[in-house]
Amino acid sequence: MKKLCSFFIILLFSISPSQELKNFEIPTGYEKILETKGDLDKDGKDETVIVFNTNIKTESEGFERKFYILKNINGKLKIWKENSSVIIDSKYGFYPEDNKLDIQIKNNRLIISQLFFTNSRHSDTSKYTFRFQNGDFYLIGSKYQLDDTCDYNFTYEVNFSTGKTIIDEQFSSCDDNKTDIPKDDYKEFIHKFTVLKKMNGFRIGENKFKIPNTNKYFYY
């Protein structure tokens, strides 16, 4: 009986979790738009992140975007994580026709930056940082900027690990004669997060918390 138990223990530990990952194959109709590599789980080996335009049409007449985080196991790419909630679709916004997307891996963190224009002078820029910890990817940083050539430049930034939050609202005008320009507003405060958001299921702009001493909310 002892020998039998020992056999099953050895068998259990000889089966690596990586062996359970599925082989990666590009889905039919998907268009690759970006690829990057880097170590995300501090095991000394690079993961590969690939972003695709899928074949799923959206209301903006673009395509839903999806990315895969892949592990290289014995020369084969295996699906470790996949996500279609963080990245906006290929034609979100109105000017120009497509959105700028950048994905980097720095200091074992996955950084997703996106930029789109709602018109010729108004841009929306976002940067979301995720870290692998406790067996999953969690949102640890957010920076969101709204820029208008003439009227304003807003920055909303938060570190979810420390709770440090920055709100920087600057106002201006292209009209030299305009006198009712709002005053700039800058705030720094700590907002403690009891639970961090997981990457899968997180959607930009669908989360909020109250800004102290105001009736406004911080959206991320």
mmCIF file of C-alpha atoms in Angstrom:
data_model
loop_
_atom_site.group_PDB
_atom_site.id
_atom_site.type_symbol
_atom_site.label_atom_id
_atom_site.label_comp_id
_atom_site.label_asym_id
_atom_site.label_seq_id
_atom_site.Cartn_x
_atom_site.Cartn_y
_atom_site.Cartn_z
ATOM 1 C CA MET A 1 0.000 0.000 0.000
ATOM 2 C CA LYS A 2 2.886 2.364 0.863
ATOM 3 C CA LYS A 3 4.429 1.806 -2.548
ATOM 4 C CA LEU A 4 1.086 2.460 -4.252
ATOM 5 C CA CYS A 5 0.606 5.760 -2.354
ATOM 6 C CA SER A 6 4.149 6.821 -3.201
ATOM 7 C CA PHE A 7 3.481 6.118 -6.875
ATOM 8 C CA PHE A 8 0.408 8.356 -6.947
ATOM 9 C CA ILE A 9 2.233 11.152 -5.100
ATOM 10 C CA ILE A 10 5.079 11.038 -7.612
ATOM 11 C CA LEU A 11 2.569 10.969 -10.483
ATOM 12 C CA LEU A 12 0.697 13.972 -9.050
ATOM 13 C CA PHE A 13 3.798 16.132 -8.758
ATOM 14 C CA SER A 14 5.153 15.064 -12.136
ATOM 15 C CA ILE A 15 2.103 16.535 -13.872
ATOM 16 C CA SER A 16 2.882 20.229 -14.342
ATOM 17 C CA PRO A 17 -0.035 22.723 -14.486
ATOM 18 C CA SER A 18 1.475 23.982 -17.754
ATOM 19 C CA GLN A 19 0.658 20.640 -19.356
ATOM 20 C CA GLU A 20 -3.014 21.463 -18.935
ATOM 21 C CA LEU A 21 -2.772 24.602 -21.084
ATOM 22 C CA LYS A 22 -4.254 24.405 -24.576
ATOM 23 C CA ASN A 23 -2.169 24.809 -27.704
ATOM 24 C CA PHE A 24 -2.526 28.219 -29.317
ATOM 25 C CA GLU A 25 -3.806 28.500 -32.859
ATOM 26 C CA ILE A 26 -4.878 31.738 -34.542
ATOM 27 C CA PRO A 27 -8.685 31.631 -34.758
ATOM 28 C CA THR A 28 -10.172 31.740 -38.233
ATOM 29 C CA GLY A 29 -10.835 35.282 -39.416
ATOM 30 C CA TYR A 30 -8.616 36.959 -36.784
ATOM 31 C CA GLU A 31 -6.124 39.657 -37.854
ATOM 32 C CA LYS A 32 -2.940 40.035 -35.825
ATOM 33 C CA ILE A 33 -2.202 43.686 -35.013
ATOM 34 C CA LEU A 34 0.427 43.619 -32.255
ATOM 35 C CA GLU A 35 2.872 41.308 -30.485
ATOM 36 C CA THR A 36 5.263 41.766 -27.566
ATOM 37 C CA LYS A 37 7.284 39.573 -25.199
ATOM 38 C CA GLY A 38 8.422 39.728 -21.590
ATOM 39 C CA ASP A 39 8.448 37.909 -18.256
ATOM 40 C CA LEU A 40 5.144 38.393 -16.420
ATOM 41 C CA ASP A 41 5.326 35.799 -13.643
ATOM 42 C CA LYS A 42 8.991 36.204 -12.626
ATOM 43 C CA ASP A 43 9.959 32.695 -13.696
ATOM 44 C CA GLY A 44 12.804 33.977 -15.874
ATOM 45 C CA LYS A 45 11.008 33.027 -19.093
ATOM 46 C CA ASP A 46 9.302 35.394 -21.513
ATOM 47 C CA GLU A 47 5.593 35.195 -22.174
ATOM 48 C CA THR A 48 4.225 36.282 -25.567
ATOM 49 C CA VAL A 49 1.285 38.691 -25.818
ATOM 50 C CA ILE A 50 -0.543 38.875 -29.153
ATOM 51 C CA VAL A 51 -3.469 41.196 -29.964
ATOM 52 C CA PHE A 52 -5.991 40.501 -32.713
ATOM 53 C CA ASN A 53 -8.856 42.193 -34.449
ATOM 54 C CA THR A 54 -11.465 39.457 -34.175
ATOM 55 C CA ASN A 55 -14.169 38.734 -36.745
ATOM 56 C CA ILE A 56 -16.851 40.086 -34.385
ATOM 57 C CA LYS A 57 -18.413 43.362 -35.597
ATOM 58 C CA THR A 58 -19.263 46.075 -33.061
ATOM 59 C CA GLU A 59 -21.787 48.912 -32.986
ATOM 60 C CA SER A 60 -19.067 51.358 -34.063
ATOM 61 C CA GLU A 61 -18.614 49.340 -37.283
ATOM 62 C CA GLY A 62 -15.219 48.176 -36.083
ATOM 63 C CA PHE A 63 -14.093 44.810 -34.780
ATOM 64 C CA GLU A 64 -13.840 43.548 -31.227
ATOM 65 C CA ARG A 65 -10.224 43.163 -30.132
ATOM 66 C CA LYS A 66 -8.820 40.300 -28.113
ATOM 67 C CA PHE A 67 -5.401 39.465 -26.724
ATOM 68 C CA TYR A 68 -3.755 36.236 -25.635
ATOM 69 C CA ILE A 69 -0.978 35.766 -23.091
ATOM 70 C CA LEU A 70 0.964 32.710 -24.202
ATOM 71 C CA LYS A 71 3.599 30.513 -22.575
ATOM 72 C CA ASN A 72 6.294 28.797 -24.602
ATOM 73 C CA ILE A 73 6.400 25.186 -23.422
ATOM 74 C CA ASN A 74 8.714 22.785 -25.194
ATOM 75 C CA GLY A 75 8.720 25.011 -28.276
ATOM 76 C CA LYS A 76 4.916 25.297 -28.457
ATOM 77 C CA LEU A 77 2.813 28.351 -27.607
ATOM 78 C CA LYS A 78 0.143 27.562 -25.013
ATOM 79 C CA ILE A 79 -2.797 29.762 -23.967
ATOM 80 C CA TRP A 80 -2.222 31.015 -20.419
ATOM 81 C CA LYS A 81 -4.714 33.895 -20.378
ATOM 82 C CA GLU A 82 -7.046 35.532 -22.892
ATOM 83 C CA ASN A 83 -9.029 38.771 -22.630
ATOM 84 C CA SER A 84 -11.514 40.765 -24.703
ATOM 85 C CA SER A 85 -12.780 43.212 -22.060
ATOM 86 C CA VAL A 86 -9.812 45.570 -21.556
ATOM 87 C CA ILE A 87 -9.075 46.678 -25.123
ATOM 88 C CA ILE A 88 -11.519 48.939 -26.946
ATOM 89 C CA ASP A 89 -12.637 47.951 -30.432
ATOM 90 C CA SER A 90 -10.870 48.905 -33.648
ATOM 91 C CA LYS A 91 -13.047 51.940 -34.474
ATOM 92 C CA TYR A 92 -14.177 53.281 -31.128
ATOM 93 C CA GLY A 93 -14.500 57.039 -31.599
ATOM 94 C CA PHE A 94 -14.932 58.937 -34.846
ATOM 95 C CA TYR A 95 -11.645 60.534 -35.885
ATOM 96 C CA PRO A 96 -9.473 59.051 -37.259
ATOM 97 C CA GLU A 97 -10.956 55.716 -38.288
ATOM 98 C CA ASP A 98 -8.878 53.506 -36.019
ATOM 99 C CA ASN A 99 -7.426 53.624 -32.516
ATOM 100 C CA LYS A 100 -3.812 53.604 -31.442
ATOM 101 C CA LEU A 101 -2.882 50.705 -29.185
ATOM 102 C CA ASP A 102 0.385 49.927 -27.419
ATOM 103 C CA ILE A 103 1.178 46.993 -25.133
ATOM 104 C CA GLN A 104 4.420 46.706 -23.204
ATOM 105 C CA ILE A 105 5.848 44.427 -20.539
ATOM 106 C CA LYS A 106 8.017 46.308 -18.035
ATOM 107 C CA ASN A 107 9.175 45.170 -14.599
ATOM 108 C CA ASN A 108 6.951 42.065 -14.867
ATOM 109 C CA ARG A 109 3.910 44.280 -15.472
ATOM 110 C CA LEU A 110 1.542 44.325 -18.443
ATOM 111 C CA ILE A 111 0.918 47.921 -19.569
ATOM 112 C CA ILE A 112 -1.926 48.602 -22.011
ATOM 113 C CA SER A 113 -2.127 52.101 -23.545
ATOM 114 C CA GLN A 114 -4.881 53.273 -25.892
ATOM 115 C CA LEU A 115 -5.660 56.506 -27.723
ATOM 116 C CA PHE A 116 -8.653 57.561 -29.769
ATOM 117 C CA PHE A 117 -10.200 60.834 -30.990
ATOM 118 C CA THR A 118 -13.869 61.760 -30.725
ATOM 119 C CA ASN A 119 -13.301 64.688 -33.110
ATOM 120 C CA SER A 120 -10.387 66.572 -34.669
ATOM 121 C CA ARG A 121 -9.384 68.294 -31.411
ATOM 122 C CA HIS A 122 -10.560 65.995 -28.598
ATOM 123 C CA SER A 123 -8.544 62.922 -27.615
ATOM 124 C CA ASP A 124 -8.950 60.225 -24.952
ATOM 125 C CA THR A 125 -5.816 58.472 -23.701
ATOM 126 C CA SER A 126 -5.731 55.632 -21.191
ATOM 127 C CA LYS A 127 -3.009 53.525 -19.598
ATOM 128 C CA TYR A 128 -3.830 50.501 -17.445
ATOM 129 C CA THR A 129 -1.200 48.447 -15.642
ATOM 130 C CA PHE A 130 -1.727 44.830 -14.569
ATOM 131 C CA ARG A 131 0.445 42.587 -12.405
ATOM 132 C CA PHE A 132 0.378 38.825 -11.947
ATOM 133 C CA GLN A 133 -0.043 38.003 -8.259
ATOM 134 C CA ASN A 134 -1.935 35.471 -6.175
ATOM 135 C CA GLY A 135 -2.504 33.334 -9.252
ATOM 136 C CA ASP A 136 -4.150 35.972 -11.462
ATOM 137 C CA PHE A 137 -3.696 39.347 -13.158
ATOM 138 C CA TYR A 138 -4.866 42.380 -11.160
ATOM 139 C CA LEU A 139 -5.238 46.056 -12.021
ATOM 140 C CA ILE A 140 -2.609 48.011 -10.062
ATOM 141 C CA GLY A 141 -2.491 51.326 -11.945
ATOM 142 C CA SER A 142 -4.722 53.563 -14.039
ATOM 143 C CA LYS A 143 -4.084 56.836 -15.865
ATOM 144 C CA TYR A 144 -6.758 58.512 -17.961
ATOM 145 C CA GLN A 145 -6.381 61.767 -19.907
ATOM 146 C CA LEU A 146 -8.941 63.925 -21.697
ATOM 147 C CA ASP A 147 -7.455 66.591 -23.951
ATOM 148 C CA ASP A 148 -9.162 69.330 -25.899
ATOM 149 C CA THR A 149 -7.009 71.619 -28.019
ATOM 150 C CA CYS A 150 -8.737 74.753 -26.784
ATOM 151 C CA ASP A 151 -10.729 74.155 -23.624
ATOM 152 C CA TYR A 152 -9.137 71.705 -21.213
ATOM 153 C CA ASN A 153 -6.560 69.087 -20.281
ATOM 154 C CA PHE A 154 -7.688 66.607 -17.614
ATOM 155 C CA THR A 155 -5.619 63.841 -15.987
ATOM 156 C CA TYR A 156 -6.993 61.207 -13.589
ATOM 157 C CA GLU A 157 -4.455 58.812 -12.091
ATOM 158 C CA VAL A 158 -4.574 56.182 -9.342
ATOM 159 C CA ASN A 159 -2.202 53.611 -7.862
ATOM 160 C CA PHE A 160 -4.462 50.813 -6.623
ATOM 161 C CA SER A 161 -1.776 49.299 -4.409
ATOM 162 C CA THR A 162 -1.086 52.474 -2.401
ATOM 163 C CA GLY A 163 -4.409 54.212 -3.002
ATOM 164 C CA LYS A 164 -2.686 57.434 -4.119
ATOM 165 C CA THR A 165 -5.036 59.334 -6.412
ATOM 166 C CA ILE A 166 -4.315 62.423 -8.523
ATOM 167 C CA ILE A 167 -6.865 64.671 -10.210
ATOM 168 C CA ASP A 168 -5.429 67.441 -12.381
ATOM 169 C CA GLU A 169 -7.925 69.590 -14.307
ATOM 170 C CA GLN A 170 -6.498 72.456 -16.358
ATOM 171 C CA PHE A 171 -8.641 74.890 -18.332
ATOM 172 C CA SER A 172 -7.824 77.193 -21.221
ATOM 173 C CA SER A 173 -9.314 78.836 -24.295
ATOM 174 C CA CYS A 174 -8.395 79.560 -27.893
ATOM 175 C CA ASP A 175 -10.375 82.784 -27.589
ATOM 176 C CA ASP A 176 -8.069 85.495 -26.230
ATOM 177 C CA ASN A 177 -11.078 87.587 -25.220
ATOM 178 C CA LYS A 178 -12.769 84.894 -23.145
ATOM 179 C CA THR A 179 -12.879 85.820 -19.445
ATOM 180 C CA ASP A 180 -14.996 83.097 -17.850
ATOM 181 C CA ILE A 181 -12.394 80.339 -17.966
ATOM 182 C CA PRO A 182 -12.816 77.981 -14.981
ATOM 183 C CA LYS A 183 -10.016 77.817 -12.428
ATOM 184 C CA ASP A 184 -7.580 74.921 -12.594
ATOM 185 C CA ASP A 185 -8.152 72.214 -10.008
ATOM 186 C CA TYR A 186 -5.530 69.847 -8.569
ATOM 187 C CA LYS A 187 -6.152 67.217 -5.896
ATOM 188 C CA GLU A 188 -4.089 64.466 -4.299
ATOM 189 C CA PHE A 189 -5.606 62.041 -1.810
ATOM 190 C CA ILE A 190 -5.551 58.427 -0.639
ATOM 191 C CA HIS A 191 -8.431 56.104 -1.426
ATOM 192 C CA LYS A 192 -7.942 52.642 0.051
ATOM 193 C CA PHE A 193 -9.022 49.671 -2.052
ATOM 194 C CA THR A 194 -9.931 46.575 -0.070
ATOM 195 C CA VAL A 195 -10.089 44.397 -3.196
ATOM 196 C CA LEU A 196 -8.154 44.804 -6.440
ATOM 197 C CA LYS A 197 -9.896 44.374 -9.783
ATOM 198 C CA LYS A 198 -9.010 41.294 -11.806
ATOM 199 C CA MET A 199 -8.013 41.888 -15.420
ATOM 200 C CA ASN A 200 -10.640 39.564 -16.866
ATOM 201 C CA GLY A 201 -14.000 41.267 -16.655
ATOM 202 C CA PHE A 202 -12.529 44.738 -16.113
ATOM 203 C CA ARG A 203 -13.974 47.322 -18.503
ATOM 204 C CA ILE A 204 -12.720 50.875 -18.909
ATOM 205 C CA GLY A 205 -14.955 53.531 -17.376
ATOM 206 C CA GLU A 206 -17.355 51.136 -15.655
ATOM 207 C CA ASN A 207 -15.850 51.520 -12.175
ATOM 208 C CA LYS A 208 -15.940 54.487 -9.818
ATOM 209 C CA PHE A 209 -15.425 55.793 -6.294
ATOM 210 C CA LYS A 210 -16.459 59.048 -4.625
ATOM 211 C CA ILE A 211 -14.035 61.972 -4.581
ATOM 212 C CA PRO A 212 -13.708 63.267 -0.973
ATOM 213 C CA ASN A 213 -15.508 66.500 -0.055
ATOM 214 C CA THR A 214 -17.331 66.669 -3.405
ATOM 215 C CA ASN A 215 -20.402 65.208 -5.048
ATOM 216 C CA LYS A 216 -18.263 63.914 -7.932
ATOM 217 C CA TYR A 217 -16.914 60.465 -8.741
ATOM 218 C CA PHE A 218 -13.570 59.198 -10.007
ATOM 219 C CA TYR A 219 -14.127 56.843 -12.946
ATOM 220 C CA TYR A 220 -11.638 54.260 -14.149
#
